[in-house]
PDB file of N, CA and C in Angstrom:
ATOM      1  N   MET A  27       0.842  -1.181   0.000  1.00  0.00           N
ATOM      2  CA  MET A  27       0.000   0.000   0.000  1.00  0.00           C
ATOM      3  C   MET A  27       0.887   1.245   0.000  1.00  0.00           C
ATOM      4  N   LEU A  28       0.641   2.159  -0.895  1.00  0.00           N
ATOM      5  CA  LEU A  28       1.418   3.384  -1.016  1.00  0.00           C
ATOM      6  C   LEU A  28       0.751   4.484  -0.197  1.00  0.00           C
ATOM      7  N   LEU A  29       1.502   5.015   0.758  1.00  0.00           N
ATOM      8  CA  LEU A  29       1.014   6.118   1.572  1.00  0.00           C
ATOM      9  C   LEU A  29       1.627   7.408   1.037  1.00  0.00           C
ATOM     10  N   LEU A  30       0.868   8.472   1.070  1.00  0.00           N
ATOM     11  CA  LEU A  30       1.340   9.737   0.520  1.00  0.00           C
ATOM     12  C   LEU A  30       1.835  10.673   1.611  1.00  0.00           C
ATOM     13  N   ILE A  31       2.938  11.322   1.308  1.00  0.00           N
ATOM     14  CA  ILE A  31       3.481  12.334   2.202  1.00  0.00           C
ATOM     15  C   ILE A  31       3.071  13.683   1.630  1.00  0.00           C
ATOM     16  N   ARG A  32       2.451  14.504   2.452  1.00  0.00           N
ATOM     17  CA  ARG A  32       1.954  15.796   1.988  1.00  0.00           C
ATOM     18  C   ARG A  32       3.091  16.815   1.910  1.00  0.00           C
ATOM     19  N   ASP A  33       3.044  17.634   0.884  1.00  0.00           N
ATOM     20  CA  ASP A  33       4.050  18.678   0.704  1.00  0.00           C
ATOM     21  C   ASP A  33       4.065  19.641   1.891  1.00  0.00           C
ATOM     22  N   GLU A  34       2.900  19.905   2.469  1.00  0.00           N
ATOM     23  CA  GLU A  34       2.847  20.816   3.614  1.00  0.00           C
ATOM     24  C   GLU A  34       3.584  20.253   4.815  1.00  0.00           C
ATOM     25  N   ASP A  35       3.542  18.923   4.982  1.00  0.00           N
ATOM     26  CA  ASP A  35       4.258  18.293   6.093  1.00  0.00           C
ATOM     27  C   ASP A  35       5.764  18.389   5.891  1.00  0.00           C
ATOM     28  N   ILE A  36       6.201  18.182   4.662  1.00  0.00           N
ATOM     29  CA  ILE A  36       7.625  18.325   4.342  1.00  0.00           C
ATOM     30  C   ILE A  36       8.060  19.768   4.588  1.00  0.00           C
ATOM     31  N   SER A  37       7.245  20.710   4.150  1.00  0.00           N
ATOM     32  CA  SER A  37       7.549  22.126   4.336  1.00  0.00           C
ATOM     33  C   SER A  37       7.653  22.478   5.823  1.00  0.00           C
ATOM     34  N   THR A  38       6.740  21.954   6.618  1.00  0.00           N
ATOM     35  CA  THR A  38       6.764  22.219   8.061  1.00  0.00           C
ATOM     36  C   THR A  38       8.066  21.730   8.678  1.00  0.00           C
ATOM     37  N   LEU A  39       8.487  20.526   8.293  1.00  0.00           N
ATOM     38  CA  LEU A  39       9.720  19.979   8.855  1.00  0.00           C
ATOM     39  C   LEU A  39      10.959  20.712   8.360  1.00  0.00           C
ATOM     40  N   THR A  40      10.926  21.210   7.139  1.00  0.00           N
ATOM     41  CA  THR A  40      12.076  21.986   6.661  1.00  0.00           C
ATOM     42  C   THR A  40      12.157  23.323   7.401  1.00  0.00           C
ATOM     43  N   HIS A  41      11.016  23.929   7.694  1.00  0.00           N
ATOM     44  CA  HIS A  41      11.018  25.154   8.500  1.00  0.00           C
ATOM     45  C   HIS A  41      11.491  24.880   9.920  1.00  0.00           C
ATOM     46  N   ALA A  42      11.287  23.661  10.384  1.00  0.00           N
ATOM     47  CA  ALA A  42      11.711  23.285  11.732  1.00  0.00           C
ATOM     48  C   ALA A  42      13.188  22.889  11.788  1.00  0.00           C
ATOM     49  N   GLY A  43      13.849  22.858  10.619  1.00  0.00           N
ATOM     50  CA  GLY A  43      15.287  22.635  10.645  1.00  0.00           C
ATOM     51  C   GLY A  43      15.820  21.457   9.852  1.00  0.00           C
ATOM     52  N   LEU A  44      14.959  20.647   9.265  1.00  0.00           N
ATOM     53  CA  LEU A  44      15.433  19.526   8.456  1.00  0.00           C
ATOM     54  C   LEU A  44      15.650  19.963   7.016  1.00  0.00           C
ATOM     55  N   THR A  45      16.497  19.230   6.311  1.00  0.00           N
ATOM     56  CA  THR A  45      16.621  19.457   4.879  1.00  0.00           C
ATOM     57  C   THR A  45      15.441  18.773   4.195  1.00  0.00           C
ATOM     58  N   LEU A  46      15.255  19.055   2.926  1.00  0.00           N
ATOM     59  CA  LEU A  46      14.179  18.430   2.162  1.00  0.00           C
ATOM     60  C   LEU A  46      14.305  16.909   2.192  1.00  0.00           C
ATOM     61  N   LEU A  47      15.505  16.392   1.950  1.00  0.00           N
ATOM     62  CA  LEU A  47      15.705  14.938   1.953  1.00  0.00           C
ATOM     63  C   LEU A  47      15.458  14.343   3.331  1.00  0.00           C
ATOM     64  N   GLN A  48      15.954  15.002   4.362  1.00  0.00           N
ATOM     65  CA  GLN A  48      15.733  14.511   5.726  1.00  0.00           C
ATOM     66  C   GLN A  48      14.250  14.446   6.053  1.00  0.00           C
ATOM     67  N   ALA A  49      13.515  15.466   5.667  1.00  0.00           N
ATOM     68  CA  ALA A  49      12.073  15.499   5.926  1.00  0.00           C
ATOM     69  C   ALA A  49      11.365  14.356   5.204  1.00  0.00           C
ATOM     70  N   LYS A  50      11.702  14.137   3.931  1.00  0.00           N
ATOM     71  CA  LYS A  50      11.070  13.056   3.170  1.00  0.00           C
ATOM     72  C   LYS A  50      11.380  11.690   3.791  1.00  0.00           C
ATOM     73  N   ILE A  51      12.626  11.486   4.170  1.00  0.00           N
ATOM     74  CA  ILE A  51      13.031  10.203   4.748  1.00  0.00           C
ATOM     75  C   ILE A  51      12.371   9.998   6.107  1.00  0.00           C
ATOM     76  N   TYR A  52      12.393  11.018   6.944  1.00  0.00           N
ATOM     77  CA  TYR A  52      11.785  10.905   8.276  1.00  0.00           C
ATOM     78  C   TYR A  52      10.284  10.614   8.181  1.00  0.00           C
ATOM     79  N   LEU A  53       9.583  11.364   7.351  1.00  0.00           N
ATOM     80  CA  LEU A  53       8.140  11.141   7.213  1.00  0.00           C
ATOM     81  C   LEU A  53       7.837   9.766   6.614  1.00  0.00           C
ATOM     82  N   THR A  54       8.659   9.329   5.691  1.00  0.00           N
ATOM     83  CA  THR A  54       8.473   7.992   5.121  1.00  0.00           C
ATOM     84  C   THR A  54       8.585   6.936   6.206  1.00  0.00           C
ATOM     85  N   LEU A  55       9.618   7.047   7.023  1.00  0.00           N
ATOM     86  CA  LEU A  55       9.778   6.084   8.118  1.00  0.00           C
ATOM     87  C   LEU A  55       8.632   6.173   9.119  1.00  0.00           C
ATOM     88  N   ALA A  56       8.186   7.382   9.401  1.00  0.00           N
ATOM     89  CA  ALA A  56       7.078   7.556  10.343  1.00  0.00           C
ATOM     90  C   ALA A  56       5.796   6.915   9.812  1.00  0.00           C
ATOM     91  N   LEU A  57       5.584   6.975   8.507  1.00  0.00           N
ATOM     92  CA  LEU A  57       4.383   6.400   7.906  1.00  0.00           C
ATOM     93  C   LEU A  57       4.470   4.883   7.729  1.00  0.00           C
ATOM     94  N   TYR A  58       5.648   4.409   7.352  1.00  0.00           N
ATOM     95  CA  TYR A  58       5.791   2.993   7.011  1.00  0.00           C
ATOM     96  C   TYR A  58       6.356   2.135   8.127  1.00  0.00           C
ATOM     97  N   ASP A  59       6.619   2.704   9.276  1.00  0.00           N
ATOM     98  CA  ASP A  59       7.166   1.965  10.406  1.00  0.00           C
ATOM     99  C   ASP A  59       8.620   1.600  10.141  1.00  0.00           C
ATOM    100  N   LYS A  60       9.043   0.429  10.525  1.00  0.00           N
ATOM    101  CA  LYS A  60      10.437   0.007  10.397  1.00  0.00           C
ATOM    102  C   LYS A  60      10.730  -0.424   8.965  1.00  0.00           C
ATOM    103  N   GLN A  61      11.864   0.077   8.427  1.00  0.00           N
ATOM    104  CA  GLN A  61      12.211  -0.216   7.037  1.00  0.00           C
ATOM    105  C   GLN A  61      13.724  -0.342   6.853  1.00  0.00           C
ATOM    106  N   THR A  62      14.107  -1.040   5.794  1.00  0.00           N
ATOM    107  CA  THR A  62      15.502  -1.090   5.375  1.00  0.00           C
ATOM    108  C   THR A  62      15.798   0.143   4.525  1.00  0.00           C
ATOM    109  N   ILE A  63      17.080   0.396   4.305  1.00  0.00           N
ATOM    110  CA  ILE A  63      17.479   1.522   3.451  1.00  0.00           C
ATOM    111  C   ILE A  63      16.864   1.381   2.062  1.00  0.00           C
ATOM    112  N   LYS A  64      16.895   0.179   1.535  1.00  0.00           N
ATOM    113  CA  LYS A  64      16.362  -0.057   0.190  1.00  0.00           C
ATOM    114  C   LYS A  64      14.887   0.329   0.100  1.00  0.00           C
ATOM    115  N   LEU A  65      14.102  -0.096   1.087  1.00  0.00           N
ATOM    116  CA  LEU A  65      12.671   0.210   1.065  1.00  0.00           C
ATOM    117  C   LEU A  65      12.388   1.694   1.350  1.00  0.00           C
ATOM    118  N   ILE A  66      13.216   2.295   2.205  1.00  0.00           N
ATOM    119  CA  ILE A  66      13.061   3.735   2.467  1.00  0.00           C
ATOM    120  C   ILE A  66      13.290   4.512   1.176  1.00  0.00           C
ATOM    121  N   ALA A  67      14.367   4.158   0.467  1.00  0.00           N
ATOM    122  CA  ALA A  67      14.701   4.844  -0.783  1.00  0.00           C
ATOM    123  C   ALA A  67      13.566   4.726  -1.787  1.00  0.00           C
ATOM    124  N   LYS A  68      13.024   3.535  -1.894  1.00  0.00           N
ATOM    125  CA  LYS A  68      11.932   3.305  -2.849  1.00  0.00           C
ATOM    126  C   LYS A  68      10.677   4.093  -2.463  1.00  0.00           C
ATOM    127  N   ALA A  69      10.286   4.008  -1.201  1.00  0.00           N
ATOM    128  CA  ALA A  69       9.058   4.672  -0.753  1.00  0.00           C
ATOM    129  C   ALA A  69       9.190   6.191  -0.775  1.00  0.00           C
ATOM    130  N   ALA A  70      10.374   6.701  -0.411  1.00  0.00           N
ATOM    131  CA  ALA A  70      10.574   8.154  -0.360  1.00  0.00           C
ATOM    132  C   ALA A  70      10.954   8.731  -1.721  1.00  0.00           C
ATOM    133  N   LYS A  71      11.240   7.845  -2.663  1.00  0.00           N
ATOM    134  CA  LYS A  71      11.687   8.261  -3.999  1.00  0.00           C
ATOM    135  C   LYS A  71      12.949   9.124  -3.895  1.00  0.00           C
ATOM    136  N   VAL A  72      13.909   8.580  -3.111  1.00  0.00           N
ATOM    137  CA  VAL A  72      15.190   9.238  -2.881  1.00  0.00           C
ATOM    138  C   VAL A  72      16.280   8.232  -3.217  1.00  0.00           C
ATOM    139  N   ASP A  73      17.348   8.696  -3.860  1.00  0.00           N
ATOM    140  CA  ASP A  73      18.467   7.839  -4.196  1.00  0.00           C
ATOM    141  C   ASP A  73      19.013   7.157  -2.936  1.00  0.00           C
ATOM    142  N   ARG A  74      19.340   5.875  -3.060  1.00  0.00           N
ATOM    143  CA  ARG A  74      19.794   5.093  -1.911  1.00  0.00           C
ATOM    144  C   ARG A  74      21.023   5.703  -1.234  1.00  0.00           C
ATOM    145  N   ALA A  75      21.966   6.223  -2.017  1.00  0.00           N
ATOM    146  CA  ALA A  75      23.165   6.844  -1.443  1.00  0.00           C
ATOM    147  C   ALA A  75      22.787   8.039  -0.559  1.00  0.00           C
ATOM    148  N   ASN A  76      21.805   8.809  -0.997  1.00  0.00           N
ATOM    149  CA  ASN A  76      21.331   9.942  -0.185  1.00  0.00           C
ATOM    150  C   ASN A  76      20.652   9.470   1.091  1.00  0.00           C
ATOM    151  N   VAL A  77      19.926   8.358   1.003  1.00  0.00           N
ATOM    152  CA  VAL A  77      19.275   7.817   2.202  1.00  0.00           C
ATOM    153  C   VAL A  77      20.326   7.392   3.216  1.00  0.00           C
ATOM    154  N   TYR A  78      21.376   6.706   2.773  1.00  0.00           N
ATOM    155  CA  TYR A  78      22.446   6.295   3.692  1.00  0.00           C
ATOM    156  C   TYR A  78      23.024   7.507   4.422  1.00  0.00           C
ATOM    157  N   ARG A  79      23.315   8.563   3.678  1.00  0.00           N
ATOM    158  CA  ARG A  79      23.928   9.758   4.269  1.00  0.00           C
ATOM    159  C   ARG A  79      22.968  10.450   5.239  1.00  0.00           C
ATOM    160  N   GLU A  80      21.743  10.650   4.798  1.00  0.00           N
ATOM    161  CA  GLU A  80      20.797  11.417   5.613  1.00  0.00           C
ATOM    162  C   GLU A  80      20.272  10.633   6.812  1.00  0.00           C
ATOM    163  N   ILE A  81      20.227   9.312   6.703  1.00  0.00           N
ATOM    164  CA  ILE A  81      19.745   8.514   7.837  1.00  0.00           C
ATOM    165  C   ILE A  81      20.707   8.662   9.013  1.00  0.00           C
ATOM    166  N   LEU A  82      22.015   8.807   8.708  1.00  0.00           N
ATOM    167  CA  LEU A  82      23.002   9.043   9.767  1.00  0.00           C
ATOM    168  C   LEU A  82      22.763  10.389  10.440  1.00  0.00           C
ATOM    169  N   ASN A  83      22.457  11.396   9.640  1.00  0.00           N
ATOM    170  CA  ASN A  83      22.160  12.720  10.200  1.00  0.00           C
ATOM    171  C   ASN A  83      20.895  12.692  11.047  1.00  0.00           C
ATOM    172  N   LEU A  84      19.887  11.968  10.600  1.00  0.00           N
ATOM    173  CA  LEU A  84      18.642  11.847  11.372  1.00  0.00           C
ATOM    174  C   LEU A  84      18.875  11.090  12.678  1.00  0.00           C
ATOM    175  N   GLN A  85      19.780  10.132  12.666  1.00  0.00           N
ATOM    176  CA  GLN A  85      20.129   9.428  13.897  1.00  0.00           C
ATOM    177  C   GLN A  85      20.816  10.380  14.876  1.00  0.00           C
ATOM    178  N   LYS A  86      21.737  11.220  14.370  1.00  0.00           N
ATOM    179  CA  LYS A  86      22.452  12.175  15.224  1.00  0.00           C
ATOM    180  C   LYS A  86      21.493  13.158  15.878  1.00  0.00           C
ATOM    181  N   ILE A  87      20.484  13.570  15.135  1.00  0.00           N
ATOM    182  CA  ILE A  87      19.475  14.490  15.665  1.00  0.00           C
ATOM    183  C   ILE A  87      18.608  13.787  16.715  1.00  0.00           C
ATOM    184  N   GLY A  88      18.441  12.470  16.556  1.00  0.00           N
ATOM    185  CA  GLY A  88      17.614  11.703  17.481  1.00  0.00           C
ATOM    186  C   GLY A  88      16.243  11.358  16.935  1.00  0.00           C
ATOM    187  N   LEU A  89      16.054  11.540  15.624  1.00  0.00           N
ATOM    188  CA  LEU A  89      14.749  11.281  15.027  1.00  0.00           C
ATOM    189  C   LEU A  89      14.593   9.853  14.522  1.00  0.00           C
ATOM    190  N   VAL A  90      15.703   9.161  14.326  1.00  0.00           N
ATOM    191  CA  VAL A  90      15.679   7.802  13.781  1.00  0.00           C
ATOM    192  C   VAL A  90      16.550   6.895  14.632  1.00  0.00           C
ATOM    193  N   LYS A  91      16.068   5.667  14.816  1.00  0.00           N
ATOM    194  CA  LYS A  91      16.814   4.645  15.553  1.00  0.00           C
ATOM    195  C   LYS A  91      17.203   3.527  14.600  1.00  0.00           C
ATOM    196  N   LYS A  92      18.388   2.983  14.819  1.00  0.00           N
ATOM    197  CA  LYS A  92      18.869   1.867  14.016  1.00  0.00           C
ATOM    198  C   LYS A  92      18.657   0.568  14.787  1.00  0.00           C
ATOM    199  N   ILE A  93      18.055  -0.389  14.115  1.00  0.00           N
ATOM    200  CA  ILE A  93      17.853  -1.711  14.706  1.00  0.00           C
ATOM    201  C   ILE A  93      18.842  -2.642  14.015  1.00  0.00           C
ATOM    202  N   ILE A  94      19.771  -3.176  14.791  1.00  0.00           N
ATOM    203  CA  ILE A  94      20.809  -4.035  14.238  1.00  0.00           C
ATOM    204  C   ILE A  94      20.190  -5.364  13.818  1.00  0.00           C
ATOM    205  N   SER A  95      20.305  -5.658  12.540  1.00  0.00           N
ATOM    206  CA  SER A  95      19.819  -6.913  11.970  1.00  0.00           C
ATOM    207  C   SER A  95      20.516  -7.081  10.630  1.00  0.00           C
ATOM    208  N   SER A  96      20.125  -8.056   9.889  1.00  0.00           N
ATOM    209  CA  SER A  96      20.706  -8.247   8.558  1.00  0.00           C
ATOM    210  C   SER A  96      19.597  -8.341   7.532  1.00  0.00           C
ATOM    211  N   PRO A  97      19.363  -7.295   6.739  1.00  0.00           N
ATOM    212  CA  PRO A  97      20.015  -5.984   6.760  1.00  0.00           C
ATOM    213  C   PRO A  97      19.511  -5.132   7.925  1.00  0.00           C
ATOM    214  N   ASN A  98      20.229  -4.042   8.196  1.00  0.00           N
ATOM    215  CA  ASN A  98      19.819  -3.139   9.269  1.00  0.00           C
ATOM    216  C   ASN A  98      18.456  -2.531   8.947  1.00  0.00           C
ATOM    217  N   ILE A  99      17.710  -2.290  10.001  1.00  0.00           N
ATOM    218  CA  ILE A  99      16.372  -1.703   9.881  1.00  0.00           C
ATOM    219  C   ILE A  99      16.375  -0.385  10.650  1.00  0.00           C
ATOM    220  N   PHE A 100      15.633   0.579  10.145  1.00  0.00           N
ATOM    221  CA  PHE A 100      15.561   1.888  10.782  1.00  0.00           C
ATOM    222  C   PHE A 100      14.116   2.199  11.150  1.00  0.00           C
ATOM    223  N   GLU A 101      13.983   2.934  12.245  1.00  0.00           N
ATOM    224  CA  GLU A 101      12.656   3.272  12.766  1.00  0.00           C
ATOM    225  C   GLU A 101      12.642   4.736  13.184  1.00  0.00           C
ATOM    226  N   ALA A 102      11.606   5.453  12.815  1.00  0.00           N
ATOM    227  CA  ALA A 102      11.446   6.849  13.217  1.00  0.00           C
ATOM    228  C   ALA A 102      10.818   6.917  14.599  1.00  0.00           C
ATOM    229  N   ILE A 103      11.240   7.898  15.383  1.00  0.00           N
ATOM    230  CA  ILE A 103      10.517   8.145  16.622  1.00  0.00           C
ATOM    231  C   ILE A 103       9.184   8.778  16.228  1.00  0.00           C
ATOM    232  N   PRO A 104       8.190   8.745  17.111  1.00  0.00           N
ATOM    233  CA  PRO A 104       6.897   9.350  16.757  1.00  0.00           C
ATOM    234  C   PRO A 104       7.048  10.821  16.345  1.00  0.00           C
ATOM    235  N   VAL A 105       6.267  11.240  15.372  1.00  0.00           N
ATOM    236  CA  VAL A 105       6.356  12.597  14.828  1.00  0.00           C
ATOM    237  C   VAL A 105       6.180  13.643  15.927  1.00  0.00           C
ATOM    238  N   LYS A 106       5.281  13.412  16.849  1.00  0.00           N
ATOM    239  CA  LYS A 106       5.064  14.367  17.953  1.00  0.00           C
ATOM    240  C   LYS A 106       6.373  14.584  18.722  1.00  0.00           C
ATOM    241  N   ASP A 107       7.085  13.507  19.015  1.00  0.00           N
ATOM    242  CA  ASP A 107       8.362  13.615  19.725  1.00  0.00           C
ATOM    243  C   ASP A 107       9.428  14.253  18.847  1.00  0.00           C
ATOM    244  N   GLY A 108       9.399  13.935  17.559  1.00  0.00           N
ATOM    245  CA  GLY A 108      10.351  14.518  16.624  1.00  0.00           C
ATOM    246  C   GLY A 108      10.196  16.022  16.521  1.00  0.00           C
ATOM    247  N   ILE A 109       8.966  16.474  16.479  1.00  0.00           N
ATOM    248  CA  ILE A 109       8.700  17.917  16.407  1.00  0.00           C
ATOM    249  C   ILE A 109       9.222  18.603  17.669  1.00  0.00           C
ATOM    250  N   THR A 110       9.037  17.966  18.814  1.00  0.00           N
ATOM    251  CA  THR A 110       9.540  18.525  20.074  1.00  0.00           C
ATOM    252  C   THR A 110      11.052  18.689  20.020  1.00  0.00           C
ATOM    253  N   ILE A 111      11.752  17.687  19.520  1.00  0.00           N
ATOM    254  CA  ILE A 111      13.214  17.757  19.394  1.00  0.00           C
ATOM    255  C   ILE A 111      13.619  18.899  18.461  1.00  0.00           C
ATOM    256  N   LEU A 112      12.950  18.986  17.315  1.00  0.00           N
ATOM    257  CA  LEU A 112      13.291  20.027  16.348  1.00  0.00           C
ATOM    258  C   LEU A 112      13.023  21.425  16.900  1.00  0.00           C
ATOM    259  N   LEU A 113      11.924  21.600  17.605  1.00  0.00           N
ATOM    260  CA  LEU A 113      11.614  22.911  18.184  1.00  0.00           C
ATOM    261  C   LEU A 113      12.603  23.285  19.286  1.00  0.00           C
ATOM    262  N   GLN A 114      13.039  22.291  20.066  1.00  0.00           N
ATOM    263  CA  GLN A 114      14.050  22.562  21.102  1.00  0.00           C
ATOM    264  C   GLN A 114      15.358  23.019  20.464  1.00  0.00           C
ATOM    265  N   ARG A 115      15.724  22.388  19.355  1.00  0.00           N
ATOM    266  CA  ARG A 115      16.943  22.792  18.639  1.00  0.00           C
ATOM    267  C   ARG A 115      16.822  24.221  18.123  1.00  0.00           C
ATOM    268  N   LYS A 116      15.644  24.570  17.593  1.00  0.00           N
ATOM    269  CA  LYS A 116      15.410  25.934  17.107  1.00  0.00           C
ATOM    270  C   LYS A 116      15.510  26.947  18.248  1.00  0.00           C
ATOM    271  N   GLU A 117      14.946  26.599  19.410  1.00  0.00           N
ATOM    272  CA  GLU A 117      15.006  27.490  20.571  1.00  0.00           C
ATOM    273  C   GLU A 117      16.447  27.708  21.012  1.00  0.00           C
ATOM    274  N   GLU A 118      17.240  26.632  21.017  1.00  0.00           N
ATOM    275  CA  GLU A 118      18.649  26.739  21.392  1.00  0.00           C
ATOM    276  C   GLU A 118      19.399  27.624  20.405  1.00  0.00           C
ATOM    277  N   ASP A 119      19.113  27.451  19.118  1.00  0.00           N
ATOM    278  CA  ASP A 119      19.742  28.293  18.094  1.00  0.00           C
ATOM    279  C   ASP A 119      19.365  29.761  18.292  1.00  0.00           C
ATOM    280  N   PHE A 120      18.094  30.011  18.574  1.00  0.00           N
ATOM    281  CA  PHE A 120      17.625  31.380  18.780  1.00  0.00           C
ATOM    282  C   PHE A 120      18.316  32.013  19.988  1.00  0.00           C
ATOM    283  N   GLU A 121      18.429  31.263  21.076  1.00  0.00           N
ATOM    284  CA  GLU A 121      19.085  31.782  22.280  1.00  0.00           C
ATOM    285  C   GLU A 121      20.546  32.113  21.999  1.00  0.00           C
ATOM    286  N   LYS A 122      21.217  31.258  21.259  1.00  0.00           N
ATOM    287  CA  LYS A 122      22.623  31.487  20.916  1.00  0.00           C
ATOM    288  C   LYS A 122      22.766  32.748  20.053  1.00  0.00           C
ATOM    289  N   ILE A 123      21.931  32.868  19.047  1.00  0.00           N
ATOM    290  CA  ILE A 123      21.973  34.041  18.167  1.00  0.00           C
ATOM    291  C   ILE A 123      21.634  35.308  18.954  1.00  0.00           C
ATOM    292  N   SER A 124      20.670  35.205  19.848  1.00  0.00           N
ATOM    293  CA  SER A 124      20.267  36.352  20.654  1.00  0.00           C
ATOM    294  C   SER A 124      21.442  36.833  21.518  1.00  0.00           C
ATOM    295  N   LYS A 125      22.145  35.915  22.153  1.00  0.00           N
ATOM    296  CA  LYS A 125      23.304  36.287  22.986  1.00  0.00           C
ATOM    297  C   LYS A 125      24.405  36.916  22.132  1.00  0.00           C
ATOM    298  N   GLU A 126      24.658  36.320  20.951  1.00  0.00           N
ATOM    299  CA  GLU A 126      25.706  36.823  20.068  1.00  0.00           C
ATOM    300  C   GLU A 126      25.379  38.231  19.551  1.00  0.00           C
ATOM    301  N   THR A 127      24.116  38.463  19.205  1.00  0.00           N
ATOM    302  CA  THR A 127      23.746  39.780  18.687  1.00  0.00           C
ATOM    303  C   THR A 127      23.766  40.842  19.789  1.00  0.00           C
ATOM    304  N   LYS A 128      23.401  40.469  21.014  1.00  0.00           N
ATOM    305  CA  LYS A 128      23.466  41.410  22.124  1.00  0.00           C
ATOM    306  C   LYS A 128      24.920  41.789  22.407  1.00  0.00           C
ATOM    307  N   LYS A 129      25.796  40.791  22.323  1.00  0.00           N
ATOM    308  CA  LYS A 129      27.228  41.023  22.522  1.00  0.00           C
ATOM    309  C   LYS A 129      27.746  41.950  21.433  1.00  0.00           C
ATOM    310  N   LEU A 130      27.332  41.745  20.204  1.00  0.00           N
ATOM    311  CA  LEU A 130      27.751  42.579  19.090  1.00  0.00           C
ATOM    312  C   LEU A 130      27.249  44.014  19.261  1.00  0.00           C
ATOM    313  N   ALA A 131      26.032  44.157  19.742  1.00  0.00           N
ATOM    314  CA  ALA A 131      25.438  45.483  19.890  1.00  0.00           C
ATOM    315  C   ALA A 131      26.189  46.333  20.924  1.00  0.00           C
ATOM    316  N   LYS A 132      26.842  45.666  21.888  1.00  0.00           N
ATOM    317  CA  LYS A 132      27.599  46.409  22.912  1.00  0.00           C
ATOM    318  C   LYS A 132      28.853  46.922  22.281  1.00  0.00           C
TER     319      LYS A 132
END
């Protein structure tokens, strides 16, 4: 069964700090549950090499978990939790920029 990812959802996640590819991969995993790289690439319509690279970045952010198996399987954390992580990162960035600009203004 093919599930559709809405452009507005991708846009929301890119505004929250993900790249376009990261958003597509994350939402694909969130919709399809646990998947291999091959199936993620197919469902997200993203080149497999890009999925390998971006899945590592999504793991570093904390949005994706790796399940050790043969082949490895990846799982997205729930979107609600993912949004919380992304918003916290944005808040931290804002606080850092705010401190830097106040320092510059002096």
